[in-house]
PDB file of C-alpha atoms and ligand atoms in Angstrom:
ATOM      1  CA  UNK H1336       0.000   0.000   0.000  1.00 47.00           C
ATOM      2  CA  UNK H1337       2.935   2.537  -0.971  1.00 50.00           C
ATOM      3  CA  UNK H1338       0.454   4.725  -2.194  1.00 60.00           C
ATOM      4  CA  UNK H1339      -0.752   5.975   0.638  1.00 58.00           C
ATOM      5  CA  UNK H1340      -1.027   9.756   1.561  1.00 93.00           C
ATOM      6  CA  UNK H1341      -3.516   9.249   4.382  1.00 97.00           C
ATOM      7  CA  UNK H1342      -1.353   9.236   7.533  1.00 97.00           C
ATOM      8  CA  UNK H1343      -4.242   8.463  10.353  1.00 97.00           C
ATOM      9  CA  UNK H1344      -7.911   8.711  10.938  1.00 98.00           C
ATOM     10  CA  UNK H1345      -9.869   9.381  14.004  1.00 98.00           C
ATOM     11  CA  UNK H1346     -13.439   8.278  14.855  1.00 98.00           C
ATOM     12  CA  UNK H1347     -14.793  11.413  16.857  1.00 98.00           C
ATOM     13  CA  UNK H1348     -17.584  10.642  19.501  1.00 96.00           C
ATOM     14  CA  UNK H1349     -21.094  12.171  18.727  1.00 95.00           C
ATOM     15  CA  UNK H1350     -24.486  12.164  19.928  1.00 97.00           C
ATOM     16  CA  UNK H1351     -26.295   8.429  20.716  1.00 97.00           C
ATOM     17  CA  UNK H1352     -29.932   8.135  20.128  1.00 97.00           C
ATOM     18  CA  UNK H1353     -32.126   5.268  21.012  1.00 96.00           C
ATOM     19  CA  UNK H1354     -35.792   5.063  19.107  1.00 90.00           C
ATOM     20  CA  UNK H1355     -38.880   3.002  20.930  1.00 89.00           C
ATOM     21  CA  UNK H1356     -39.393  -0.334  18.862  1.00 88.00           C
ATOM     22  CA  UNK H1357     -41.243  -0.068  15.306  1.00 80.00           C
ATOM     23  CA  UNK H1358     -43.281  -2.541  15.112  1.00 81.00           C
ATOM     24  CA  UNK H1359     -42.376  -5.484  12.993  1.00 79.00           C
ATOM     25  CA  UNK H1360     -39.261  -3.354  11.372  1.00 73.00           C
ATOM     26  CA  UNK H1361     -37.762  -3.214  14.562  1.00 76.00           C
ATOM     27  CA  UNK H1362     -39.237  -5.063  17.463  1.00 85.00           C
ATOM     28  CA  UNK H1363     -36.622  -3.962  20.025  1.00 88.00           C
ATOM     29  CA  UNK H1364     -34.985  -0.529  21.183  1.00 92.00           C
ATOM     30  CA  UNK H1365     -32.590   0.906  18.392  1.00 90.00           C
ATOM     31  CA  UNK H1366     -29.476   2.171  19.805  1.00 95.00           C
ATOM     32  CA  UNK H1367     -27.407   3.949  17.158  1.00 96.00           C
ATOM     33  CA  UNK H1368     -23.895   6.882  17.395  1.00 97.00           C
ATOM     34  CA  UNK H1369     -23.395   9.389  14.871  1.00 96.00           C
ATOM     35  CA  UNK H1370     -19.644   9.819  15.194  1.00 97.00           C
ATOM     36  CA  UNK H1371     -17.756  12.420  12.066  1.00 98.00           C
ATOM     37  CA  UNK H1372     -14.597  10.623  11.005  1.00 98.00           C
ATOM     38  CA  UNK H1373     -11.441  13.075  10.754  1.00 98.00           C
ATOM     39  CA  UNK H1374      -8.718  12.116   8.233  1.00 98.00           C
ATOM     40  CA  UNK H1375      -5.453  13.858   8.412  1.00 98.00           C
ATOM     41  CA  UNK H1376      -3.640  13.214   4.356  1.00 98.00           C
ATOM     42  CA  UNK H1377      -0.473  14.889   3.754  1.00 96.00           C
ATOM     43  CA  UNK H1378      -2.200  17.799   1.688  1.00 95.00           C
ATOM     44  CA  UNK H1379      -4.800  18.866   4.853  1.00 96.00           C
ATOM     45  CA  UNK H1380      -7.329  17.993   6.615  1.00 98.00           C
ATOM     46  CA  UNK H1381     -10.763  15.862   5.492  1.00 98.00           C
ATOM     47  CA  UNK H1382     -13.847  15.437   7.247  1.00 98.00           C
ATOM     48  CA  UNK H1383     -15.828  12.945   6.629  1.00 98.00           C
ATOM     49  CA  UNK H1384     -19.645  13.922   8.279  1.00 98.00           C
ATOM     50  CA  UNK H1385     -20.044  16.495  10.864  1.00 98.00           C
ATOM     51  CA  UNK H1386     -22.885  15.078  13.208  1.00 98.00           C
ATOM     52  CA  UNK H1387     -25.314  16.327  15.048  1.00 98.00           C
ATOM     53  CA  UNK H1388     -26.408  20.468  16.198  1.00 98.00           C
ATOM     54  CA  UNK H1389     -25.572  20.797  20.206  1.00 98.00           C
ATOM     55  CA  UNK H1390     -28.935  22.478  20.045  1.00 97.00           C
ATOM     56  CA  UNK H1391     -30.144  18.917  20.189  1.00 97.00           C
ATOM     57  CA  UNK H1392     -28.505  18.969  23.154  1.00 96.00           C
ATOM     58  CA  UNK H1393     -31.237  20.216  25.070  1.00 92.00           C
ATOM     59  CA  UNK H1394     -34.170  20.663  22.365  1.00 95.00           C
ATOM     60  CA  UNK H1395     -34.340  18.324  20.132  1.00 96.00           C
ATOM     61  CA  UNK H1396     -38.284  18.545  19.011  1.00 97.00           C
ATOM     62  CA  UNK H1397     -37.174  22.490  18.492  1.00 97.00           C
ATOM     63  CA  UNK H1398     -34.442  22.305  16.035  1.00 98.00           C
ATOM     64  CA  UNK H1399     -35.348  19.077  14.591  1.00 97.00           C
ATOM     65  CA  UNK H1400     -38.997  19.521  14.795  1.00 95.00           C
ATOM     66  CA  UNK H1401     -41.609  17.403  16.555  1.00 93.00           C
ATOM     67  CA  UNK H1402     -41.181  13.711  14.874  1.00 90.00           C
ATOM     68  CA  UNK H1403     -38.614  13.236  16.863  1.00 93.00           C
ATOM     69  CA  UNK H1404     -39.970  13.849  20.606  1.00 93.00           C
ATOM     70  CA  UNK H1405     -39.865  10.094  20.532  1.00 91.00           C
ATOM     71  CA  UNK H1406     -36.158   9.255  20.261  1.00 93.00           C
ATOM     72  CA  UNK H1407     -33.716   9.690  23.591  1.00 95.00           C
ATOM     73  CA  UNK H1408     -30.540  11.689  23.109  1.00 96.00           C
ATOM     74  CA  UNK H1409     -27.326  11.159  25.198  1.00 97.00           C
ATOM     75  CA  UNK H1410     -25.020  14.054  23.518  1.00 97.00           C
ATOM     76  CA  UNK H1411     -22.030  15.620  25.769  1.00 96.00           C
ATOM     77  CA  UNK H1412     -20.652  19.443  25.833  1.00 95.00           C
ATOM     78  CA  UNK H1413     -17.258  17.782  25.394  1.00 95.00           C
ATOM     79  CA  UNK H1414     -18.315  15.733  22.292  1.00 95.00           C
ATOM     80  CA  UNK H1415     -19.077  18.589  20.269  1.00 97.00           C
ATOM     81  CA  UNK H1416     -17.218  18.985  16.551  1.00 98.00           C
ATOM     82  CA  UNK H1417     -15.043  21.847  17.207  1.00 98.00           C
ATOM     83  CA  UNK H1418     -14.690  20.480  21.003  1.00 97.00           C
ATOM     84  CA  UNK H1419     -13.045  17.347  19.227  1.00 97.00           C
ATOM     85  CA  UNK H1420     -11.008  18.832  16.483  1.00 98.00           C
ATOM     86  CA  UNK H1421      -9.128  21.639  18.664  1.00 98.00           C
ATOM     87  CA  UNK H1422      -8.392  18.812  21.508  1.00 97.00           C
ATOM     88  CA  UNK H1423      -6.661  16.899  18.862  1.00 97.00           C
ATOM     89  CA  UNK H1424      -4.474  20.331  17.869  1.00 97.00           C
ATOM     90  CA  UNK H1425      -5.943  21.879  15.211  1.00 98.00           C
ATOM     91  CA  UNK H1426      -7.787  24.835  14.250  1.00 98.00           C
ATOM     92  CA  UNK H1427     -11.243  24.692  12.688  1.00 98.00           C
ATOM     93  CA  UNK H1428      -9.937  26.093   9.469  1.00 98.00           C
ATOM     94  CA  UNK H1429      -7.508  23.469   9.157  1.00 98.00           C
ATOM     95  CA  UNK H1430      -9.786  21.061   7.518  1.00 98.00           C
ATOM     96  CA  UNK H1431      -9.510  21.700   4.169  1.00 98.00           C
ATOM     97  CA  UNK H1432     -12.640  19.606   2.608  1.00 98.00           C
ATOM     98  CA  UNK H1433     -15.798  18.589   4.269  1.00 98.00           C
ATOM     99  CA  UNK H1434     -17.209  15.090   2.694  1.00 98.00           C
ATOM    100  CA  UNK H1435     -20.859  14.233   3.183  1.00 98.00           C
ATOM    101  CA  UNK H1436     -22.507  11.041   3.046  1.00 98.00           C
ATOM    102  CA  UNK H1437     -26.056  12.700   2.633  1.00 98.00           C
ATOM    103  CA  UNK H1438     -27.673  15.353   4.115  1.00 98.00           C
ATOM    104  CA  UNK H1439     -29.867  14.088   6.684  1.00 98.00           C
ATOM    105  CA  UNK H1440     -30.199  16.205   9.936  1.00 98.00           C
ATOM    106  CA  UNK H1441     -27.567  13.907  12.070  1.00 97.00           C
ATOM    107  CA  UNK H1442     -24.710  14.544   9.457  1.00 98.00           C
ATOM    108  CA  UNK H1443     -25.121  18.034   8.771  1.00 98.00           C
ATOM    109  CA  UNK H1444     -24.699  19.748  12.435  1.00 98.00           C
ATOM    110  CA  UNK H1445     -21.154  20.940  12.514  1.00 98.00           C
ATOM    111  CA  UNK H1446     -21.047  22.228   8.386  1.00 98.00           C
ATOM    112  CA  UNK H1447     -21.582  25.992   9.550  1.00 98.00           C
ATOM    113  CA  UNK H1448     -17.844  25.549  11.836  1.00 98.00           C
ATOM    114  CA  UNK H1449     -15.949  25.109   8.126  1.00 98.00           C
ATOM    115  CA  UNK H1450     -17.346  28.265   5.550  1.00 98.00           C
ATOM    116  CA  UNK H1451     -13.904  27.870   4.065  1.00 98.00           C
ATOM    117  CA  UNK H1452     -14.023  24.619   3.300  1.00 98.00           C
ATOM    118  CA  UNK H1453     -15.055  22.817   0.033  1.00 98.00           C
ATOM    119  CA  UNK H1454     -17.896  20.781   0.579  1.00 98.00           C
ATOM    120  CA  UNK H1455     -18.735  17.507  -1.224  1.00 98.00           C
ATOM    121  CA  UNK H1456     -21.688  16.392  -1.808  1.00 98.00           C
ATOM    122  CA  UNK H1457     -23.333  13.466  -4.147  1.00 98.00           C
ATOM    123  CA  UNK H1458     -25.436  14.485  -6.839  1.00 97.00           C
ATOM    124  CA  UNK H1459     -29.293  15.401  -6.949  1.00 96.00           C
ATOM    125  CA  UNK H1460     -28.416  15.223  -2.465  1.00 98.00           C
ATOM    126  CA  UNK H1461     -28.670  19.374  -2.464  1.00 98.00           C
ATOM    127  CA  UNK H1462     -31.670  20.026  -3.714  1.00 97.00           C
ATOM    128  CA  UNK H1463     -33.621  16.621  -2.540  1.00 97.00           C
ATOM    129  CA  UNK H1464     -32.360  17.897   0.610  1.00 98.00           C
ATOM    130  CA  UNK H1465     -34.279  21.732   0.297  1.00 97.00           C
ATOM    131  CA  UNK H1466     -37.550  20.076  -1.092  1.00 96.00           C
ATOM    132  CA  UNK H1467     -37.150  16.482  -0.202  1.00 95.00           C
ATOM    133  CA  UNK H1468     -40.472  13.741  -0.682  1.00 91.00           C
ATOM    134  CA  UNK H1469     -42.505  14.138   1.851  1.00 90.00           C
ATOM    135  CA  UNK H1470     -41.746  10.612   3.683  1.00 88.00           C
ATOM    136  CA  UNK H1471     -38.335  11.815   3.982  1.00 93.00           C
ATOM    137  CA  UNK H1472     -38.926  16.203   5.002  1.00 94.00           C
ATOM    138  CA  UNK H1473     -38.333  15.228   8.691  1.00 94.00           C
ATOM    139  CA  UNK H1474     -34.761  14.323   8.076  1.00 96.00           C
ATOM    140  CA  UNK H1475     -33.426  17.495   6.697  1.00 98.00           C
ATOM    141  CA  UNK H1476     -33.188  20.190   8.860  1.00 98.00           C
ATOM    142  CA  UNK H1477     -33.034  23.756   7.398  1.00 97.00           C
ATOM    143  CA  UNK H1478     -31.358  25.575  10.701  1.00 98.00           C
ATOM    144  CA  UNK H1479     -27.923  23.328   9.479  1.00 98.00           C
ATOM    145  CA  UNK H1480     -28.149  23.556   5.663  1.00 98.00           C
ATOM    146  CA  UNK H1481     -29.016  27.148   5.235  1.00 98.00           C
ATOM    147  CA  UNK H1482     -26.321  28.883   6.759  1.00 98.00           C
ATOM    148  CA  UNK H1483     -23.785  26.682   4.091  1.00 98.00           C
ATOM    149  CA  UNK H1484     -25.391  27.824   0.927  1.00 97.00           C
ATOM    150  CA  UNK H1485     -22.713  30.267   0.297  1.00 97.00           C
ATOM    151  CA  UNK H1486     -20.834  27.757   0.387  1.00 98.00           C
ATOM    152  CA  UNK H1487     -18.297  26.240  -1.654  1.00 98.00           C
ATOM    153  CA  UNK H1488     -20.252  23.544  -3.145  1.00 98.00           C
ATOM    154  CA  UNK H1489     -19.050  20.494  -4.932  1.00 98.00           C
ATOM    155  CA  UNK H1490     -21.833  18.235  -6.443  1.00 97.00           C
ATOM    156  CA  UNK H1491     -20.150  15.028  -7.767  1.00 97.00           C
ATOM    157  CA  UNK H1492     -22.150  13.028 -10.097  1.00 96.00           C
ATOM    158  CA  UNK H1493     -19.472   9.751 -10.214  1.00 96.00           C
ATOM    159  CA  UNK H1494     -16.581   8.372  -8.133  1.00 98.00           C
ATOM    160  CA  UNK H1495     -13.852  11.221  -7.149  1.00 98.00           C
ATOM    161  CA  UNK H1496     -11.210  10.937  -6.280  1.00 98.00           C
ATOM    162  CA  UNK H1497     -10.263  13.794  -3.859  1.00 97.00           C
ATOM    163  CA  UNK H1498      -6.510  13.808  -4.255  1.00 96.00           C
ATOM    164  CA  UNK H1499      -5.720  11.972  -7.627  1.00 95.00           C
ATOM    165  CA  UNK H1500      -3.541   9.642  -5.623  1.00 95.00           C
ATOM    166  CA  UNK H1501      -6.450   6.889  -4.564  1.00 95.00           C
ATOM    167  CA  UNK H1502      -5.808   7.292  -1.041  1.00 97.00           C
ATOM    168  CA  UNK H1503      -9.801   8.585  -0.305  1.00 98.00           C
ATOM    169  CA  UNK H1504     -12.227   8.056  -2.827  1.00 98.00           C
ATOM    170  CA  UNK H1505     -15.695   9.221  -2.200  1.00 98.00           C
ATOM    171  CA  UNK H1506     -18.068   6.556  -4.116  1.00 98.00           C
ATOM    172  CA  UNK H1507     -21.648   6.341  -5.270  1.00 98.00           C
ATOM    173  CA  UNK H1508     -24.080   4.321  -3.358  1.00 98.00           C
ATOM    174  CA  UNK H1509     -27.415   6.019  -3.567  1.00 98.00           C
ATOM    175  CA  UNK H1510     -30.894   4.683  -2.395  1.00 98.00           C
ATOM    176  CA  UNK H1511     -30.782   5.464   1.149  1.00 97.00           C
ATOM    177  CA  UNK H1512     -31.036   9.349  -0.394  1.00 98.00           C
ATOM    178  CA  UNK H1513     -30.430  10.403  -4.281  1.00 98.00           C
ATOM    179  CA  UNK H1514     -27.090  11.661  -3.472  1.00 98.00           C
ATOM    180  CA  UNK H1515     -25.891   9.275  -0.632  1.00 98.00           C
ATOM    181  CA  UNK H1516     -21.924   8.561  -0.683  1.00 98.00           C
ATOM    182  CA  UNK H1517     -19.519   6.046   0.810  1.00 98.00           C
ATOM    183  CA  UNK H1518     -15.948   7.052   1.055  1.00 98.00           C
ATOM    184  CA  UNK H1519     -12.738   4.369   0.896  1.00 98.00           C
ATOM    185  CA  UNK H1520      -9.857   5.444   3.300  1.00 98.00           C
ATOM    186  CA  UNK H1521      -5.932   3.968   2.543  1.00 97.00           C
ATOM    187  CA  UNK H1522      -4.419   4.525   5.599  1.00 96.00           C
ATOM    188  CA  UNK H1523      -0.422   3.226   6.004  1.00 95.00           C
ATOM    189  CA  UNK H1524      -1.878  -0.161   7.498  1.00 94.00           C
ATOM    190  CA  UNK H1525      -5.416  -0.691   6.198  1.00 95.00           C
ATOM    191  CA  UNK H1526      -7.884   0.509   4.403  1.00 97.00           C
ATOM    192  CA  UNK H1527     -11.411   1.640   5.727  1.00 98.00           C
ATOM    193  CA  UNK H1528     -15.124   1.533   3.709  1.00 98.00           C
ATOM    194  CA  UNK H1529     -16.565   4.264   5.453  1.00 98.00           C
ATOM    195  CA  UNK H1530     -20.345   3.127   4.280  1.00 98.00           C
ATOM    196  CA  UNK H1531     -22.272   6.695   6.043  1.00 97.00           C
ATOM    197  CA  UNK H1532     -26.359   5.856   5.906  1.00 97.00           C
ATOM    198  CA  UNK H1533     -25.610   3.316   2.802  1.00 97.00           C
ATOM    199  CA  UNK H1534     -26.500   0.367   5.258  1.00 96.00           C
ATOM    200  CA  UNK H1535     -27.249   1.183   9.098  1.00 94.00           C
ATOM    201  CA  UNK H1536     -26.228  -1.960  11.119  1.00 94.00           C
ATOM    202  CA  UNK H1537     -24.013  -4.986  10.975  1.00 95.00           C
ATOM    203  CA  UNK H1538     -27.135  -7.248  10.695  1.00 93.00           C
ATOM    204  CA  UNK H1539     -28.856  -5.201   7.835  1.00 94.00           C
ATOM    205  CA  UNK H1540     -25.236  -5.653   5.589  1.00 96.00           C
ATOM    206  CA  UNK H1541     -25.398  -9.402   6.303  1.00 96.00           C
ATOM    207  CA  UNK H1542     -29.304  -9.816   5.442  1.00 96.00           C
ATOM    208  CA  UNK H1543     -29.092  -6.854   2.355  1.00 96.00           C
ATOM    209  CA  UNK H1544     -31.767  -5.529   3.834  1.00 94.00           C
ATOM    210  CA  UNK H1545     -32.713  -1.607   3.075  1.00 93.00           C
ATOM    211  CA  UNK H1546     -34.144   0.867   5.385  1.00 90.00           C
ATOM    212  CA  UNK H1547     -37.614   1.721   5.759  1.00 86.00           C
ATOM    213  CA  UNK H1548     -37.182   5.654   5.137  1.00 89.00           C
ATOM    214  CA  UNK H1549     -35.124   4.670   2.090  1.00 94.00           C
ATOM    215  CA  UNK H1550     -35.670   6.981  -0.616  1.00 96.00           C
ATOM    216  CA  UNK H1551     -34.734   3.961  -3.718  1.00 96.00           C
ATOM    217  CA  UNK H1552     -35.066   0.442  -1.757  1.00 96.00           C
ATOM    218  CA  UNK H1553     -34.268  -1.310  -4.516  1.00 97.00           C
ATOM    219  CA  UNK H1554     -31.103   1.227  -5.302  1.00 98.00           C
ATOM    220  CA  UNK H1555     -30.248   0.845  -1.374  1.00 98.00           C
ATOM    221  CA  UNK H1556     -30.008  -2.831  -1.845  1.00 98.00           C
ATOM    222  CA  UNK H1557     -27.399  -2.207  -4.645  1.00 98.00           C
ATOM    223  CA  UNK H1558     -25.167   0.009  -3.077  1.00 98.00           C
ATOM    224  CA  UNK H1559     -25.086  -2.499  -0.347  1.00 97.00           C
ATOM    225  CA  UNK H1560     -24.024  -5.087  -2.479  1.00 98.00           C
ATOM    226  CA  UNK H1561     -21.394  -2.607  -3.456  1.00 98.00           C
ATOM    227  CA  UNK H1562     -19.975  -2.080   0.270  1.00 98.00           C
ATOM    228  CA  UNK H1563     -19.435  -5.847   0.080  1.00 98.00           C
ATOM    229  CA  UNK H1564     -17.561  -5.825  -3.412  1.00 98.00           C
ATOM    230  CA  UNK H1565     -14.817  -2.829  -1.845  1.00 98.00           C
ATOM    231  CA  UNK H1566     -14.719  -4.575   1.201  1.00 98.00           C
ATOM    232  CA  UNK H1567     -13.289  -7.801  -0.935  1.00 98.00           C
ATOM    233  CA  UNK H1568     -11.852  -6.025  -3.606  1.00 97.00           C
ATOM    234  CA  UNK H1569      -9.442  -3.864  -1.394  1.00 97.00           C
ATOM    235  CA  UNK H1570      -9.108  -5.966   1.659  1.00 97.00           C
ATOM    236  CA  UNK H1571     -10.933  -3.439   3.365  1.00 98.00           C
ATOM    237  CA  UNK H1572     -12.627  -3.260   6.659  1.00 98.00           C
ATOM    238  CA  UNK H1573     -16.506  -1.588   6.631  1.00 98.00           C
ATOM    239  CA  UNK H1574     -17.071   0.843   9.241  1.00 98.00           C
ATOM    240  CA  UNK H1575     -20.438   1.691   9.567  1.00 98.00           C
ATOM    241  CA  UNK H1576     -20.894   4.809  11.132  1.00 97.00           C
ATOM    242  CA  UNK H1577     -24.414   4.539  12.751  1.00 97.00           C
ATOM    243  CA  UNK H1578     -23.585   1.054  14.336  1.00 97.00           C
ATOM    244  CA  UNK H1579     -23.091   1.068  18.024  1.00 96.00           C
ATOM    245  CA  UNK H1580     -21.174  -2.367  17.801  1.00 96.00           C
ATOM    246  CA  UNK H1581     -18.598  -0.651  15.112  1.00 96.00           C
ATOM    247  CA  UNK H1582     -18.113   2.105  17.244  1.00 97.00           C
ATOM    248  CA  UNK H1583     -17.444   0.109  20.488  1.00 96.00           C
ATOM    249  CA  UNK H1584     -14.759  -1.981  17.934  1.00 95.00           C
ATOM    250  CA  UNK H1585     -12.541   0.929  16.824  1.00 94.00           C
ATOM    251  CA  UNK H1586     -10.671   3.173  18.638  1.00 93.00           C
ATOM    252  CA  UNK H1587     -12.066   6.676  19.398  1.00 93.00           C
ATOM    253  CA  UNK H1588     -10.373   9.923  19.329  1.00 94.00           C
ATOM    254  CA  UNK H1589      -7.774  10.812  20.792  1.00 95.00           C
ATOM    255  CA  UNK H1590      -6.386   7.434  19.634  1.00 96.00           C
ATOM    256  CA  UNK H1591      -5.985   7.689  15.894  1.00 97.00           C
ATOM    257  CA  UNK H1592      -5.951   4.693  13.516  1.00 96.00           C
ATOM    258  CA  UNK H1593      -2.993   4.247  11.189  1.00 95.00           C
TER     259      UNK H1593
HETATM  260 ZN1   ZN Z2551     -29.539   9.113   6.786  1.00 78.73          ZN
END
């Protein structure tokens, strides 16, 4: 793996949520993190998701609006974004690109910390995202993506490859949203699928099993296959993001992974 220009990656803590069972779907309590995964490559900083708003914090039915009264938060002052990033050294203006999965609500919550940024985004995400279908309007919350649409704005409509040198390629897996993105990390050691909302939990990747809220089913079932085929085809591990078990398995901030 000589080509390498990723030298280490931190998972950075983020708000938990639990949701009250849902029915057949989900039978039992659903216990998921939303942790944003910092990248340090040899030309800057990358983020890869920026979590939740700390005005979840302490109201989440006001910022995120009244669906979610049912879910329980468990979110800490200390694991804030810009908490995390200037503990590990840095400045908030050191990260030089902000990568989104998608745009749902617990992904977009730190984007305002990084105007100078360039954001990347999958195609057809942005606008889905100001006028989404209305099974999907409670996920996409307006206080975190209008502030950013001054923005500098990157809408990729294939694979990119941020650097040209293959060490973190942001790839297509859409269906859980039109624009929804999975991004391959080569660190020195190993190489991470980072698979964002593309599948949710371990079990769901094993069974191929889409999410109810998914915008294309069908598509999500796809790009799911496709986590599988990088995961083979680069000896790579998946880390999905939203999976409690994942996080528990890989080390956290301050620890970096090499
Ligand atoms: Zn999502």
């Amino acid at each position: 793996m000589s080509i390498a220009k990723c030298r280490r990656m931190w998972g950075l803590a983020g708000a938990q949520f639990t949701i009250p069972p849902m029915g057949a779907e989900r039978p039992e309590p659903f216990t998921f993190v939303c942790p944003p995964i910092l990248i340090e490559h040899e030309k800057g900083l990358v983020l890869f998701d920026t979590g939740c708003h700390p005005n979840i914090m302490n109201d989440i039915v006001g910022y995120w609006g009244d669906f979610w009264q049912m879910i329980a938060v468990k979110f800490a002052p200390e694991e804030t974004l810009d908490r995390q990033i200037k503990g590990l050294g840095y400045k908030l203006d050191d990260v030089r690109y902000v990568i989104l999965s998608h745009l749902h609500m617990d992904h977009t919550g730190g984007m305002a910390l990084f105007p100078n940024a360039k954001f990347l985004v999958g195609s057809n995400e942005i606008r889905f995202a100001y006028w989404a279908d209305p099974q999907q309007r409670q996920f996409f919350v307006m206080g975190d993506l209008l502030p950013t649409r001054g923005f500098n704005w990157l809408e990729v409509d294939q694979d990119y490859d941020l650097f040209g040198d293959g060490s973190l390629q942001m790839l297509k897996t859409p269906g859980h949203t039109p624009g929804e993105c999975t991004l391959l990390v080569t660190l020195p050691s190993r190489r991470f699928v980072l698979t964002g909302d593309t599948v949710h939990t371990r079990q769901d990747l094993a069974e191929e099993k889409p999410m109810m809220i998914d915008y294309d089913p069908a598509m999500a079932v796809q790009s799911l296959k496709r986590l599988k085929q990088l995961r083979d085809q680069h000896n790579a591990t998946i880390w999905i993001p939203h999976d409690i078990d994942d996080w528990h398995d890989m080390p956290h901030a301050p620890a970096a992974i090499e």
